[in-house]
Structures are given as C-alpha cells and as structure tokens.
C-alpha cells in the first residue's frame, strides 16, 4: 500500500506554523517513513495533488487564498487548520477593524517605517483583498483544528500520528494553547 | 443557622441555609467553573459559566446565585453542561476581540484557561470584529474594551470594597462598555482613587497594570510570598510575586476579607517600584563632598568612635516606624537600654505620642481605647476628626466610603481643612485642630444632654467657633441617635493629645464601642507605629532642640523624610544613615551610609491598625553583604562595650493596649 500523502499550504500567515513543523526535528524522518510529503513550502512543489491530509496555515485574506483553500479542500480527505490564523483569523484579523482600502493605505503609506515617496499601492496585478481576513472554516469545511501561535511541534506530530492511526483527533487540553 | 444536606455529583454535601449551591460545592471540594464570581463580591450570575442541573428543575441554574436547599440533587459536570459552557465561551470569543496571540495577559487569563479546559479548539460563530476602544489615558492602568467579558468584577470591587464607584456600564447588549465616571476616560476620572483593585480582579486582559505587563505575568513568576505592606498602619496583607530575584508585582490577598483584598495606591505602586531604586551596596564614608567605599569593620569602628566620643545627651537615634518589631527591639536594646540615650525616637513621633497620651486616660481604665479599622463597616455614623483617611490610610477611606454609600452611614467631619469625603459628608464642621479639645468638650456635653432627653442650645458653642448653630445641632443629634458610631482620628488631631482624649470622651458618651475596644480608629502614620509605641517612641520630641554630635538615622527608604528630620541631620556634627536605598536628600546629609536590608528582604512582625500581629515574610533573600539590623546593632554594641539585653523586645500586639474591662464600662475623662 502506498503511503498516505500530505499537502500543506501557507496562506495569510508568517512562517511560524511551518517552522514549528520542522521543529519536530529528527522525528520528521520517522514521519516521512509513513507519509509522503507532496506540495509544501518545504518541498516547494507547487501543484497540489490528490492527498489524504491537507493542511492550511494562515487565514484567508484575498481571492487567491480562497481559491487555494477550496482547491486543497477538494483534493484532500481530511483538512487541518494549522495555527491561530487558520483557526481564528489570528493577527491578520487586526485589519478587520478598518476597510481594506484603509488597511492598504496604512500598510503602504502611513506607517512610520514606510519609505514610499510615490505613494504606490500595489493593486491591479495582485489578488483582490477580501473585506476581512477570515478563518478557514468561514469558507471551507475543516476537520481538525490545531490552535496555537504557532502550535507546538509536539502537537503537530500528535495530530499526524493520530490520523495515521485512523482517528480524527482533537487537540487534548494539556497540549492546547492559543499563543 | 439550620444545616442542610444536598447531593452534588453523587456526593452528600453539608451546608447551611442561605448558602448558594456554589458555596456548598466549594466547601465540599467540588469544582464548578466561574468567571464573574469572586468570593467577597456580590454574585450576579452574569457569565453563566457556573450553571448546574438541579433535578426537578427544567432550567440550567447559575450556582453562584441559586440558594442551596435541603434535599437538592445537583449535577455540575454533565455533557449537557460542558457543551453549554463551551458554547458560552465561544460566544464570548466571537463577540469581542479576544486574540490571545496579541494579548499581554495570555497565560494569565481566566477566560483563556476556561476555554482550554473546555476543549475550545475553534469558534463556531462568526467573529464580529466590532471595534472597541482601548483606553490608555491613565498612567498606571490600561483598559482595553476588546478583551472585556462584562463580568463586572471591576465595577463590583470598585463600589463594594473601594467605595469609589468610579466604574459603571454604558449602553446595552453587544455594545455594553465599562466606563469611568459615567462616560469619562479612566485617566480623567475624578472619583478614581488609583488603587488598582479593578485590575487585580479582572479575569482577562481588559484592565491591566501597565508595569506588570512587562515585568512578568503571574505565571512567569518564580515565587509568590504572602507578606505585609509596611507603608501605612493598616498593614494590608499582600502577595508579592518574585521573578528572577525581583519583586515584580504586589497584590492584595483574601477577597473574602473585609477589605476585599484591595490595596491602596501606596502598596500597589510604590512597593514594586521601590525595587527599581539604587541600592546602597557597601558601607560608605564621606570624604569631602563625595563618598568612598569602606568595609563594615571600618564603618562601624568610625560610628562607634564618634558615639564614644560624644556626650550621652548629644547622641540621638531616629528609627523608622516602618520597621518590624524585631528590628525596633534591636535598636531599642542598643540605643535606649544599652547606651541609655535620652534622645531616641521614631519618625512621626509626635503623632504617635499624641495618640498614646490622648488615649492613656482610657487605657488606664483597662479599656482598649481603639478598635479594628474594619469595624467602620458596621457603623451607622462615622465621625472623622482632623483626618484625611485617603492620604493617611487609604483602605480606611475605603471603609468610610463603603460605610456611607453602601451601608447608608452618615458622616460627620470635624477638621480645619474641610470634609475629606465631599459629597457624602452629612455634617462638615470647620474647627481648627488646635481648638479641637475645647470644641469637642462642648460637643460631647451636648451629645450627653440629647441622650438624656434634655433640650440643647448649640448657639453659644457655634458662635465660639464661628460655626452655623443648626449644623452643630444636626451633628449632635446625628451622633446622639447613632446606634454604633465610630471615630476616625487623623494625624492633625493627634498633634494635640487632649483633642484625642476629647474624641474618646465623645465616643464614650455616644456609646461608641465594639467588642474589641472603644470605637476610635487612630490613623497612626506608619506600618508599625503601634509596635513602635513601647520600643522606640521617645518621651518627648527632641529634634531641632540644639545640635547633636552624633545622629543615627535608620530609614527604610520607602517614604520621604520630613523636613524636620532632614534639618536635624544637617545640623548634626556626624550623621549615620542606615538605609537600603540611595534616596536623596537623606544620603546627602550622611557622613556614613550603612547598607540596610530592603523591605522585601526583611522578615518580622508588624502590629496593624486591625489590632493584629501580622507576619512579614522574607520575599527575596538578601545578598551576603546586606546584613540585618540585629547584626549591625551587635557590631556597634561590641565596639561600644555594651551588653545587649534581648529581653527588652516589643510586646505582642495584643498587649499594646490591654482590654481587661468591657469598652462600654469606660468612663469619660476630665479634660
């Protein structure tokens, strides 16, 4: 029997969740004996194949991210929301208290550390911002939630091991954290 | 009270009629989660976390507000309850902007703890992302409405324990907000007394103490030590949080106690701040306009030689009454008994002497002439005499405010400066403290007359003190009609011992007594003024009476020295400052600076205004170079050839004033 396949995507988020994934250290070797890591920021494979487990880190903030979320949802059996951004919107949700246009103004022009003498806001060739940054399950069904910013490596490994054992896990209380 | 028996989660639990289900459960070690509930505050059943199922009742009931009845069968941990509580938590997270990742209280937050406990791995409701204000207008406290769960603990502690009534709610529904002074920013509030009680009881990151955010959350701290605040005579119990050897946070302790675990602005802010001050690390000796470091031996040799070389009446010792009984005993053993100095005293000696002398006539009747401060809460008429409780002992001020506003007590003020509680004072009589004895004498006689059913004419007394006769009459009648009057006497009145005696007379005549003594609350100035009475309080003030050859000053560095002390230090030919901190101008006046242990490094006992002996614990162990008072005193005694008599220790707190005779047997004193 072929190994179950895993694909991960990194949407509106920092790299923290994937860094935490790498933090499972040498245990990743054992894990890779049991699963096949397909498209992922680590393998740099761009095309998402049909997989058993799909993982999303990050919230949804623009059209393209919604498209990717739907794509991976269609191609996976079990979808995991990885980290606070995917689960609750996370730090991206700080822009939800203003309109997207204002957020762009603040981000590209008004911030003290910004040097942008021409006041250029990248627009046409970039995906359109959603009115708000939203958690994944606002758009697609999520099977497993792993909160945490980022989730601990142990928690990530625990969830993979549970899925390999044929269970749909929830994060136990003693492993759960939101920050 | 009749006993009841109920079954909670299959366990037979005993309780008393009048207790709530939650109280019975907690008393029987059964855990029910709570958020808005806080022991000591009135339960409001707002957060719905404590819901339980009671057999025979179709609804889920909040256990914090539902009375326990005999024979009840209660379930606290069913699947239905867990699901309900989880849903409530999800609604709280969805309704406001609780994002633990950017909250400073993450890890220290009761809401977060409960959400994790209830396995909340996601929120099934759409987040509202409603913009809420973050009120940063106050220097000490930040109020972030994004993180508020409307548990109203802050509002309740502010009104029920502090009596300030600063906080309240505005608007309704999702937009409900906690506001100060009916709509002001917290920083602009005129009623806020800056005690920080609201921040202490806040279960989330909604009201936070700015300093503490960066100095370490409770969970980051290595140790928590219960001790006593030495800053005023209330001697409030504190919890000191220690992180990497530094006191990062100071909080009140028992919310069920009369003070509700509150602290005042002094204890809350000044104690942790004091740890940031420069320390005196080694003994230092003045050389010209600067100091040089010296060994303990060299410094003590020098001090001893100066004391030896001076006439006995030219040596003075002035000790802080913020010191523990043990330290005061050590100083007394050397300066008072060993060397037999006449010039020994504590800071603010005049105030303590005023109280001591003023209360002596009643104490000689074997009646305890004062009562525990929290008895103010039991009183129906509170008379403040030459007092500013908010400045002198702020928790006493809380008792007065709560007494007046919550319990409906009347306040009569007699002072030269006007009412310390404007707006809630019923009768404000302006009498200068120097005239207080005479005024209160006349006032007392009239109270006695009204009590015995005689008519009174207050015009003569009122004319003499330039007061309104009707106001005086009203105050007399208020006091004469009081069931349980209490008298709060401040330091301004205490400067005139006879005024204090006059107050005790009014207390006796108006029937002001409590079980522990006469209904007088003396606002002694410092943490251990009561303890210092028998150890180092001088017979008379000698500061400023001619120059001294040697003046030994022991300061805790926590409060500023008064100008009189500094003047005496400046005039003295040789001055020793025994102090933990490089506080100016104290150290500027010194010829020798001896390092002392700071308040958090010293253990010992304090005699509080509550009439209790309270134990201060060592919160942080002092370094080897910082020796205790006892060792310094021993070192000096050896060099001076004095044998220290350790038996002259401070007596236990209870014997500061003995109470052999019931307070209602006290007789008035001739002024």
GROMACS .gro file of C-alpha atoms in nm, chain A residues 12 52 77 88-89 172 175:
model
    7
   12UNK     CA    1  -0.203   3.464   0.511
   52UNK     CA    2  -0.519   1.216   0.225
   77UNK     CA    3  -0.988   1.376   0.265
   88UNK     CA    4  -0.945   3.213   1.431
   89UNK     CA    5  -0.805   3.465   1.185
  172UNK     CA    6  -0.609   1.747   2.411
  175UNK     CA    7  -0.145   2.036   2.471
   0.00000   0.00000   0.00000
